[in-house]
Short mmCIF file of C-alpha atoms in Angstrom, two decimals:
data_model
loop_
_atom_site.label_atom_id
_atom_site.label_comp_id
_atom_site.label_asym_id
_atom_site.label_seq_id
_atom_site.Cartn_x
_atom_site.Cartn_y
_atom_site.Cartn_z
CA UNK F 1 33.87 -2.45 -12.41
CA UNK F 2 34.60 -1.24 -15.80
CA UNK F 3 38.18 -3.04 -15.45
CA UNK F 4 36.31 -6.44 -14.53
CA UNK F 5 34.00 -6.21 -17.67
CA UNK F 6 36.26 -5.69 -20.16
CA UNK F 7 38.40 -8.51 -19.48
CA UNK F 8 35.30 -10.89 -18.98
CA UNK F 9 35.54 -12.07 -22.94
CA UNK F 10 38.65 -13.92 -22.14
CA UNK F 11 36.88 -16.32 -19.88
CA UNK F 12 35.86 -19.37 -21.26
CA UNK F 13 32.10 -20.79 -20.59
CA UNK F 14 33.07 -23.22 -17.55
CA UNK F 15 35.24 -20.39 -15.50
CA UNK F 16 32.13 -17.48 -16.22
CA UNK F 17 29.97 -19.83 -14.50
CA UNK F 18 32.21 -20.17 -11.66
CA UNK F 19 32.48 -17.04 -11.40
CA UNK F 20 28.76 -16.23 -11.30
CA UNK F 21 28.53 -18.85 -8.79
CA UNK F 22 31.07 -17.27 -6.37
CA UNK F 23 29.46 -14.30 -7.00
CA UNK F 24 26.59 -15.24 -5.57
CA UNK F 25 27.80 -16.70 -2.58
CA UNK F 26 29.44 -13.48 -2.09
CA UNK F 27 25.81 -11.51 -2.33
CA UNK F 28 24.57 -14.58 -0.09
CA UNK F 29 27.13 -13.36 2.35
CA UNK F 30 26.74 -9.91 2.09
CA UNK F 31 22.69 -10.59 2.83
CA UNK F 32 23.46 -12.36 6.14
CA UNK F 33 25.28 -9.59 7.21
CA UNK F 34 22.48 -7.00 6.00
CA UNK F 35 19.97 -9.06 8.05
CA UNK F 36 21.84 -9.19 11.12
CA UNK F 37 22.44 -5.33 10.95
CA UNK F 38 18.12 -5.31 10.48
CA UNK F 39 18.36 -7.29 13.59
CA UNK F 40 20.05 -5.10 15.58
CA UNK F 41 18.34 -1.58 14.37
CA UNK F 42 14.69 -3.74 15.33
CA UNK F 43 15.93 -5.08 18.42
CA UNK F 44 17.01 -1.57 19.74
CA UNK F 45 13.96 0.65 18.36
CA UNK F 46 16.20 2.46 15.73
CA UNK F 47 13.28 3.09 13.88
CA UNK F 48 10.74 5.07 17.37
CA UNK F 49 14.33 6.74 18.23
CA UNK F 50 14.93 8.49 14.49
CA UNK F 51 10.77 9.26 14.46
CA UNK F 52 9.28 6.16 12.46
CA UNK F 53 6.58 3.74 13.37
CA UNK F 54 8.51 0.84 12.58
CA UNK F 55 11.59 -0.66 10.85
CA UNK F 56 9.84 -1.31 8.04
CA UNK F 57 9.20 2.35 7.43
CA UNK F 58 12.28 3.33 8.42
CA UNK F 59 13.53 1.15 5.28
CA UNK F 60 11.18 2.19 2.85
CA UNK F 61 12.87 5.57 2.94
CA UNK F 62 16.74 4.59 3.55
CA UNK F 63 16.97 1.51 0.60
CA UNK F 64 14.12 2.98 -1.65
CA UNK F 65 12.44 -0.59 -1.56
CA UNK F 66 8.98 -1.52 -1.46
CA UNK F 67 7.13 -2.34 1.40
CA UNK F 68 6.86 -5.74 0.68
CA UNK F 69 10.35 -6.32 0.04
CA UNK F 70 11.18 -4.17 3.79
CA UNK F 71 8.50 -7.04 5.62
CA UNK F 72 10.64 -9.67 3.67
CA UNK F 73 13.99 -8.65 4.75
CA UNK F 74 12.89 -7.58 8.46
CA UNK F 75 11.20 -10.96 8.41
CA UNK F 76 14.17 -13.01 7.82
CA UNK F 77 16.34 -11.05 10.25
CA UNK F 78 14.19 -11.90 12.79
CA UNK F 79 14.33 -15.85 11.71
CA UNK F 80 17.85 -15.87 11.22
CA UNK F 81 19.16 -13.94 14.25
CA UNK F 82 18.65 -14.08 17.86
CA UNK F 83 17.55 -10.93 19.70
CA UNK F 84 17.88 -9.00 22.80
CA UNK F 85 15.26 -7.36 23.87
CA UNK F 86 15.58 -3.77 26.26
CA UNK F 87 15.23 -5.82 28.68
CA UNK F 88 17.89 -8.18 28.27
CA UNK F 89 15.76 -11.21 27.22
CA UNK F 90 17.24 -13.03 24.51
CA UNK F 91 14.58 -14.58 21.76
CA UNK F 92 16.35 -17.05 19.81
CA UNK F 93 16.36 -17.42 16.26
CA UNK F 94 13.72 -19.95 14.47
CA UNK F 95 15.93 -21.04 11.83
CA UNK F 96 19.22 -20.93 12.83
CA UNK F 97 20.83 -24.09 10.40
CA UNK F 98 19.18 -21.42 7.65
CA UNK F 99 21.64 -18.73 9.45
CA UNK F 100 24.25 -20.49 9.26
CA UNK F 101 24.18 -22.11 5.31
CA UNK F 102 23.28 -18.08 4.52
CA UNK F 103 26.36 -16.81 6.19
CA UNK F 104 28.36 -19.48 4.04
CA UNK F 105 26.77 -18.69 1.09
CA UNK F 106 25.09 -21.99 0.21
CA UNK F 107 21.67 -21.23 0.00
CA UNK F 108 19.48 -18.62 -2.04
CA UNK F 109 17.43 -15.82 -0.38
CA UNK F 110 13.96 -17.63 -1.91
CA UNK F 111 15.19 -20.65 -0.27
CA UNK F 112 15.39 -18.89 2.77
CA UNK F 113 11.91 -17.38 2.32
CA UNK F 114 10.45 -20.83 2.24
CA UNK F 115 12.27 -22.45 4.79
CA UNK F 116 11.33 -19.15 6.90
CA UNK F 117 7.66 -19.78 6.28
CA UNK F 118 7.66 -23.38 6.50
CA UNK F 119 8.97 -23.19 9.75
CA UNK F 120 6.53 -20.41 10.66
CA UNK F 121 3.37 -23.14 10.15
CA UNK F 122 5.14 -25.39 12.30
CA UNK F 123 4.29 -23.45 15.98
CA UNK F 124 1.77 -25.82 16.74
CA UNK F 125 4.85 -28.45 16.83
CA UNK F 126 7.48 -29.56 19.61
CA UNK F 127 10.36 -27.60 19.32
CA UNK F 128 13.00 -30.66 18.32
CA UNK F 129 10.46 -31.64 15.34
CA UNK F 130 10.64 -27.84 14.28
CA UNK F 131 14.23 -28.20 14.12
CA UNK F 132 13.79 -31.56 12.12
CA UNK F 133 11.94 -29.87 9.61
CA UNK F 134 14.57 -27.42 9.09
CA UNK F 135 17.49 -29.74 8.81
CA UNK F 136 16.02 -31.54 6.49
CA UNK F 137 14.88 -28.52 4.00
CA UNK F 138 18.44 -27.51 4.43
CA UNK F 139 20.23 -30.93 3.10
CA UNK F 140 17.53 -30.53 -0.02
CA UNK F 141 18.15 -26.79 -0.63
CA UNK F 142 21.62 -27.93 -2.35
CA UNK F 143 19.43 -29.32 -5.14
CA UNK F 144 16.19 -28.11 -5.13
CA UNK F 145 15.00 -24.26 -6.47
CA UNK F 146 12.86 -22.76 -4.37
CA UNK F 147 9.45 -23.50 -5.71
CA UNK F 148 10.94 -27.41 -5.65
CA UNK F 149 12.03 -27.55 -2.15
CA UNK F 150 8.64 -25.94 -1.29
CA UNK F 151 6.84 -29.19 -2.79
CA UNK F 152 9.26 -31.26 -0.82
CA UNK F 153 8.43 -28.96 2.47
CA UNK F 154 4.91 -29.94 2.07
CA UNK F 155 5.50 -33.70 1.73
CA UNK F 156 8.06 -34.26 4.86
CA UNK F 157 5.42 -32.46 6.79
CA UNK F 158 2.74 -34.68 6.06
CA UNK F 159 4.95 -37.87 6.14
CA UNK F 160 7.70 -37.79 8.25
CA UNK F 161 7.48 -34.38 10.49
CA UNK F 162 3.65 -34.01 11.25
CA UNK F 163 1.63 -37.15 9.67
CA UNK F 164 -1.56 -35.95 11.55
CA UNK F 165 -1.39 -32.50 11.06
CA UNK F 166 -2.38 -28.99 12.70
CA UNK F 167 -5.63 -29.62 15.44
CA UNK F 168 -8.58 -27.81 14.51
CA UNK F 169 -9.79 -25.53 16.65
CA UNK F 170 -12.91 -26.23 17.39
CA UNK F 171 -13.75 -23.21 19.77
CA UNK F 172 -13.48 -20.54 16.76
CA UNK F 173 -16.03 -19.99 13.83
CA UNK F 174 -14.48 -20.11 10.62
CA UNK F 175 -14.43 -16.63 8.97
CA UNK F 176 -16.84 -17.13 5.51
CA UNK F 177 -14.76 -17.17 2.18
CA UNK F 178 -15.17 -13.41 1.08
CA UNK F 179 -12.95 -10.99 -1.01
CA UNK F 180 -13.67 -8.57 -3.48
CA UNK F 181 -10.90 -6.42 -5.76
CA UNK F 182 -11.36 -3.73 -7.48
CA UNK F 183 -10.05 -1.09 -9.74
CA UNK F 184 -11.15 2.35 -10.77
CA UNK F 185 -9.68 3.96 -14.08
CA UNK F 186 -8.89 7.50 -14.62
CA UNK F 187 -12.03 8.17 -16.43
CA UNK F 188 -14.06 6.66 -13.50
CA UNK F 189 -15.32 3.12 -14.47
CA UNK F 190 -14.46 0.35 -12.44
CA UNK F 191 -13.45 -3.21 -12.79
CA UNK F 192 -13.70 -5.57 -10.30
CA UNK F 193 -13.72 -9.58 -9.20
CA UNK F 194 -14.42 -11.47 -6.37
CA UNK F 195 -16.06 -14.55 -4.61
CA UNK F 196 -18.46 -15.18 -1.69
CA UNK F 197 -19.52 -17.84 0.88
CA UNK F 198 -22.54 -19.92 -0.15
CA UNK F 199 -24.24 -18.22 2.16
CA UNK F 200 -23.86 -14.87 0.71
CA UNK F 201 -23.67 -15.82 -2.72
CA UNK F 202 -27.70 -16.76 -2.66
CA UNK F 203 -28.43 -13.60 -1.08
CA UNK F 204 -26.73 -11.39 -3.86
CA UNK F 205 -28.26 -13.68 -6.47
CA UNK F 206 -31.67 -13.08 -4.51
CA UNK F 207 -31.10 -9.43 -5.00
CA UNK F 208 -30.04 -9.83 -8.65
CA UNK F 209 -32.85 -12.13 -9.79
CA UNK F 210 -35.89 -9.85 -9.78
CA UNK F 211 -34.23 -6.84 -11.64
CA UNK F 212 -32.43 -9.01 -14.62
CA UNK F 213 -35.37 -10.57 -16.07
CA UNK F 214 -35.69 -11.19 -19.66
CA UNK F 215 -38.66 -8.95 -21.49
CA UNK F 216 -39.04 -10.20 -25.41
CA UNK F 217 -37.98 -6.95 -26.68
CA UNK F 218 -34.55 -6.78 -24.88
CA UNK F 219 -31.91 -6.50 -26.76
CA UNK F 220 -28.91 -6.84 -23.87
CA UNK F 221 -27.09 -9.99 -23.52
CA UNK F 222 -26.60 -12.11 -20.08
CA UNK F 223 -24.13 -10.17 -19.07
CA UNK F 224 -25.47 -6.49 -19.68
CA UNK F 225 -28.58 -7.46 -18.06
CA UNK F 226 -26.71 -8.70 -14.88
CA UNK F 227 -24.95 -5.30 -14.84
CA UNK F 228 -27.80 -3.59 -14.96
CA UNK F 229 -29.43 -5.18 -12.15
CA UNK F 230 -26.13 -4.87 -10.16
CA UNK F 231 -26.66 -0.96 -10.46
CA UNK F 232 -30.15 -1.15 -9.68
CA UNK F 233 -29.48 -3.08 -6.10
CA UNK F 234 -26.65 -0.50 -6.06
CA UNK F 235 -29.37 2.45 -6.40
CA UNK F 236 -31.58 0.78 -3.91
CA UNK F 237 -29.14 0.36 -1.38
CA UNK F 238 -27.93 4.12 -1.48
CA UNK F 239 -31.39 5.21 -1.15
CA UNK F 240 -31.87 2.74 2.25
CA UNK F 241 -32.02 5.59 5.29
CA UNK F 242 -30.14 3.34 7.24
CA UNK F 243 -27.02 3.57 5.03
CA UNK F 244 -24.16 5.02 6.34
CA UNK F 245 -23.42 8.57 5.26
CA UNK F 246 -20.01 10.27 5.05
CA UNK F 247 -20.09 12.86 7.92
CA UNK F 248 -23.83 12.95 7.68
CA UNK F 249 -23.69 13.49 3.63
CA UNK F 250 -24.84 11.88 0.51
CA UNK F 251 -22.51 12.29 -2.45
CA UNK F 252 -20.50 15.74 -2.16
CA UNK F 253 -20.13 17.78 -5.45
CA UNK F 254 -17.94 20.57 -5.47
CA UNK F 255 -18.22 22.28 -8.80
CA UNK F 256 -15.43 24.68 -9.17
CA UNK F 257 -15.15 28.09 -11.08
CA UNK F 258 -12.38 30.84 -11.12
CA UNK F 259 -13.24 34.20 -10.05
CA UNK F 260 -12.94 35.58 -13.60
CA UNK F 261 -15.14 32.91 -15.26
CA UNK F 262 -17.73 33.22 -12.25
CA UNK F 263 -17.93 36.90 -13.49
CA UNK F 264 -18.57 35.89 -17.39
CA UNK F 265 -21.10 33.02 -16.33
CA UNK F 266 -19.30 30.49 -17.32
CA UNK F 267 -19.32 26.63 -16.29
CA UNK F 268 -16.56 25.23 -14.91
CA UNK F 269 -17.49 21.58 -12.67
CA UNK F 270 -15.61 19.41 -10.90
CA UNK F 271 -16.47 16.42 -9.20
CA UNK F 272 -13.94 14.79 -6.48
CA UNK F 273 -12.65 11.25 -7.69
CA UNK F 274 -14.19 11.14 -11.38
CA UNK F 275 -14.00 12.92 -14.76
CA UNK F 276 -17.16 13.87 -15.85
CA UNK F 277 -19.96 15.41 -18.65
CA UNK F 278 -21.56 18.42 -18.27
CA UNK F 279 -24.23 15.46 -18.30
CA UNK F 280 -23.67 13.69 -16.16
CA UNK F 281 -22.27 16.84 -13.78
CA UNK F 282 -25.68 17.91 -13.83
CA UNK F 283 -27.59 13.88 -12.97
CA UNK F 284 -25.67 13.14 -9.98
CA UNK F 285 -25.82 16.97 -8.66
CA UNK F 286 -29.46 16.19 -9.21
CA UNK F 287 -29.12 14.16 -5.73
CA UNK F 288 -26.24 15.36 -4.23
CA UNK F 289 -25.24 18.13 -1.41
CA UNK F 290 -23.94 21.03 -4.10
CA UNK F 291 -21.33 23.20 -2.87
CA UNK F 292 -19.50 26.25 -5.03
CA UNK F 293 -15.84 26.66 -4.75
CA UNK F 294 -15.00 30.00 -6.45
CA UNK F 295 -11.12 29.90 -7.30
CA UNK F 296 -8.98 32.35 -7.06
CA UNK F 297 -5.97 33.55 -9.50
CA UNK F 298 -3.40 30.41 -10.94
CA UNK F 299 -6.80 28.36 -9.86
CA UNK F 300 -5.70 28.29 -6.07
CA UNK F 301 -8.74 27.81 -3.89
CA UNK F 302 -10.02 30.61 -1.96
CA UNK F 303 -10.52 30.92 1.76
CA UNK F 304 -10.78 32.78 4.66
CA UNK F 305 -8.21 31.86 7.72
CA UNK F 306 -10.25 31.26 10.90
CA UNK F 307 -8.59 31.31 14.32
CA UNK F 308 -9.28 27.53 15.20
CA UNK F 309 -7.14 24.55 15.71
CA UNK F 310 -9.69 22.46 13.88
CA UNK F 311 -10.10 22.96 10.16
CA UNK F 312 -13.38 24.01 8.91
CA UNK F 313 -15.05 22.32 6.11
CA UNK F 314 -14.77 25.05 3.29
CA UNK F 315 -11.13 24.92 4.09
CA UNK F 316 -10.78 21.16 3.70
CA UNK F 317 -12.69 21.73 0.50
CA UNK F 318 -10.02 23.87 -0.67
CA UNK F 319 -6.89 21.17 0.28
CA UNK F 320 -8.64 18.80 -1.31
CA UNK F 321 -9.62 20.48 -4.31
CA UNK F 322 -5.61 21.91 -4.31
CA UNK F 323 -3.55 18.57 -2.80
CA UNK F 324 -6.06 16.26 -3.78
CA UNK F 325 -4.88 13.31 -1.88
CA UNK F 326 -1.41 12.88 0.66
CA UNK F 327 0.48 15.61 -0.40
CA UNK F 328 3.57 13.35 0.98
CA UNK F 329 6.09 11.92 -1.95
CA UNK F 330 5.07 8.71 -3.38
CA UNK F 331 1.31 8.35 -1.30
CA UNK F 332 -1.29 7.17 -2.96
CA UNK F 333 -3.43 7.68 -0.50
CA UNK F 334 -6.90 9.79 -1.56
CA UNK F 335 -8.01 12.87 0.28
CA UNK F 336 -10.94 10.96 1.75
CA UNK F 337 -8.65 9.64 4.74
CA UNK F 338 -6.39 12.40 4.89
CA UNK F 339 -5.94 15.05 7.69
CA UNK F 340 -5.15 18.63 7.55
CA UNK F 341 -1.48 18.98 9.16
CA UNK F 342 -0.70 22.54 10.05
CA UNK F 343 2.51 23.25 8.45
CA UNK F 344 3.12 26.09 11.44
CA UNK F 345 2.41 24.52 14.31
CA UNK F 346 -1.41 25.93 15.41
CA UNK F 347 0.22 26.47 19.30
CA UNK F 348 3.12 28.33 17.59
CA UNK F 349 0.57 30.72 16.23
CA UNK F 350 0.00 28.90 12.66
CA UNK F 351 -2.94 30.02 11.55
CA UNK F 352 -5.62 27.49 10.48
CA UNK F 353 -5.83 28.41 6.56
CA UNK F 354 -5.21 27.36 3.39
CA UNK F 355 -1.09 28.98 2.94
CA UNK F 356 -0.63 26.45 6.72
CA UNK F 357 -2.33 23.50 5.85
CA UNK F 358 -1.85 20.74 3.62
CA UNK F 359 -3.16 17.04 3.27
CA UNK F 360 -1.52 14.04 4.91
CA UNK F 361 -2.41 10.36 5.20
CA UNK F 362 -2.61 9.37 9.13
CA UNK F 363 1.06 7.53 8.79
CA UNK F 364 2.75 10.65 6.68
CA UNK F 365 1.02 13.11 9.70
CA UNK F 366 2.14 11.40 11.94
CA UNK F 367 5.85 10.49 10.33
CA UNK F 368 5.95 14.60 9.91
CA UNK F 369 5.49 15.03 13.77
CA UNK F 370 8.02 12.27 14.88
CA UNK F 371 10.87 12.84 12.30
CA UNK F 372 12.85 15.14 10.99
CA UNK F 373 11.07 15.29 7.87
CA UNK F 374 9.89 18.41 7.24
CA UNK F 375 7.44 20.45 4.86
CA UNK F 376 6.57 23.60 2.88
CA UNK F 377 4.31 25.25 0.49
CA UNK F 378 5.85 26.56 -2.75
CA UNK F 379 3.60 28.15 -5.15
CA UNK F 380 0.78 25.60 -3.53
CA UNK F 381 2.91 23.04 -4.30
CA UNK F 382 3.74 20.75 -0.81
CA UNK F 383 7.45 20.05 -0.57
CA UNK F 384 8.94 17.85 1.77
CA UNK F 385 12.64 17.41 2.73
CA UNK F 386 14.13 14.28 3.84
CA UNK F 387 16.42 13.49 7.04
CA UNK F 388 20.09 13.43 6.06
CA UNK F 389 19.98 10.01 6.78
CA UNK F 390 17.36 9.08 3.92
CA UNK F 391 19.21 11.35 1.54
CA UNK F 392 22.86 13.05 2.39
CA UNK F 393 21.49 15.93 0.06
CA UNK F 394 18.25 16.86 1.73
CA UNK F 395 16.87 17.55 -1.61
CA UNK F 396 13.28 18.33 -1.55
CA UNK F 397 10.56 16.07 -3.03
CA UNK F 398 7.37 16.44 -4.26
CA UNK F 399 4.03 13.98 -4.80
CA UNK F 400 3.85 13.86 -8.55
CA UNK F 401 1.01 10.94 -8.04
CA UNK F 402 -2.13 12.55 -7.79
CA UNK F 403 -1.63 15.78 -10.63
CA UNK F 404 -3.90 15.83 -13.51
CA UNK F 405 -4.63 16.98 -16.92
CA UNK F 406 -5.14 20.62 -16.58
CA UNK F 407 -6.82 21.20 -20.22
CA UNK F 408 -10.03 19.29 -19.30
CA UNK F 409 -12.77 21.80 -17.66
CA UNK F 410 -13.97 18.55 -15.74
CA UNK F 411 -10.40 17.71 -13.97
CA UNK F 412 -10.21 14.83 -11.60
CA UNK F 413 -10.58 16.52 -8.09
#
């Protein structure tokens, strides 16, 4: 590559842009041929045979790509190439004109990604007008960028491939227009945005209404006030007794405090999922279930190993006070939906304790069990080494994701 480079000066502007251009013909070509191998792996169950759920997991580890990206790819193999099933059934491709102009080189993978999905919305269709739609996206890919030859998608539908458009169906409710985002900092507050039905929208301004009055003294703007009275529906709500509780609990404090500082009567708190104040430590333990964790030397939580297959609650204390979320590499998942995998099998004789068990997300658990991945505790550190096919090396790898500042006395649990 370093030969290629160097002599790349001597080109003049008309024969490096031919050369980009056959350059990416030649990545077009080498994508076809990647997506028919994806074909093939999800057509056969390569994925349940080496231990993964599906093919897109399977290619989250082997390319290092995102999950997004994996659904992409896996998506337009199964466009672009037919399929035989175990049972010998053969499911044709939905695009194959896009199959072919890929294999030649001649059109872009974001073209293919909207021809893919334009053809997707088009099931409700007779097959040969399906196909129309296709060949007709294909003669305007040669011009058109992909956002382009998505506007022109939209128009041939609606005048020349489907004038009257997809039937309502008449027999389902429409689901009400609802989504909310949000995201939580590392000192705790959130952020968050949203809409709502019409429906729902009057109710939550119902509920807003009588707490963000105006009084003549007030000194908070609009907004302020509105936040205010968000927190005080908020309050009401958790103190409802029909709320749901998490396994039969209000909020769960754990305040933490090594042996030697237990002994000197000194304060060390920690609350799962926030950085607090000794303030506000002390407000919300006000109306929460308190529970002491005393912690052992290096900070490792203590426990005592009990001879059951099911983990008892001061032990899951401990793994989530000590993993604090999926212990596996790269999960982001929080220890809230994780389970307690026993490293030692518990019918091999693995004991059910603190040096067996460590925190996995329900996918990683059950990845652990199916694959060849495997896992141990260093130092109560989780390691986890890879299948030879994900890396050659087998090098171990750890979840650098959910570690914290060490300094503060109020750590992120």
């Amino acid at each position: 590559m370093e030969g290629i480079a160097s002599t790349l000066w001597q080109l003049d502007n008309r024969e490096l842009v031919a050369r980009i251009s056959a350059s990416e013909s030649k990545l077009r070509q080498h994508y076809a041929e990647h997506l028919a191998l994806l074909a093939e792996a999800d057509a056969r169950g390569t994925a349940h045979e080496l231990g993964y759920s599906s093919t897109t997991a399977l290619l989250l580890h082997i390319l290092n790509i995102t999950r997004g990206e994996a659904s992409q790819r896996l998506a337009h193999a199964t466009a672009l190439n037919d399929a035989t099933t175990p049972t010998g059934v053969v499911i044709e491709a939905s695009s194959p004109l896009t199959a072919k102009k890929l294999d030649a080189g001649e059109i872009s993978i974001g073209q293919v990604e909207v021809i893919r999905k334009f053809i997707a919305s088009l099931t409700h269709l007779e097959p040969d007008k399906a196909a129309l739609a296709e060949e007709l996206l294909i003669e305007r890919a040669a011009q058109d960028d992909p956002h382009a030859l998505a506007r022109y998608g939209e128009q041939i539908v609606r005048d020349i491939v489907d004038p009257d458009g997809k039937p309502p169906n008449l027999d389902e409710s429409q689901r009400p227009e609802r989504e909310l985002r949000r995201h939580v900092y590392r000192d705790g507050h959130m952020e968050f945005k949203g809409r709502l039905d019409a429906e729902t929208a009057a109710l939550f301004n119902g509920l807003l209404t009588p707490f963000e009055k105006y009084e003549p003294d007030d000194t908070r703007g609009y907004a302020e006030r509105s936040g205010d009275a968000f927190a005080d529906v908020l309050q009401q709500a958790a103190n409802c007794p029909d709320l749901p509780t998490q396994n039969g609990l209000k909020t769960e404090v754990a305040f933490t405090i090594s042996l030697d500082q237990l002994m000197k009567a000194a304060e060390g708190h920690v609350l799962s999922d926030a950085q607090l104040t000794p303030a506000e430590v002390r407000r919300i333990a006000c109306d929460a279930h308190v529970l002491p964790a005393v912690m052992g030397g290096e900070s490792k939580p203590l426990d005592v190993a009990v001879p059951a297959y099911a983990v008892p609650a001061h032990i899951r204390r401990g793994l989530v006070l000590r993993d604090r979320g999926c212990a596996f590499p790269s999960c982001e998942r929080p220890a809230s939906v994780c389970h307690a995998h026993h490293i030692v099998p518990w019918l091999q004789g693995g004991p059910t304790s603190m040096d067996n068990t460590v925190l996995l997300c329900g996918h990683h658990h059950r990845l652990i069990h199916r694959s060849d991945w495997t896992v141990e505790l260093k130092d109560d550190v989780a390691w986890f080494t890879p299948p030879d096919f994900v890396d050659p090396e087998r090098k171990p790898r750890r979840n650098l994701l959910h570690r914290r500042c060490a300094a503060s006395p109020y750590s992120l649990g």
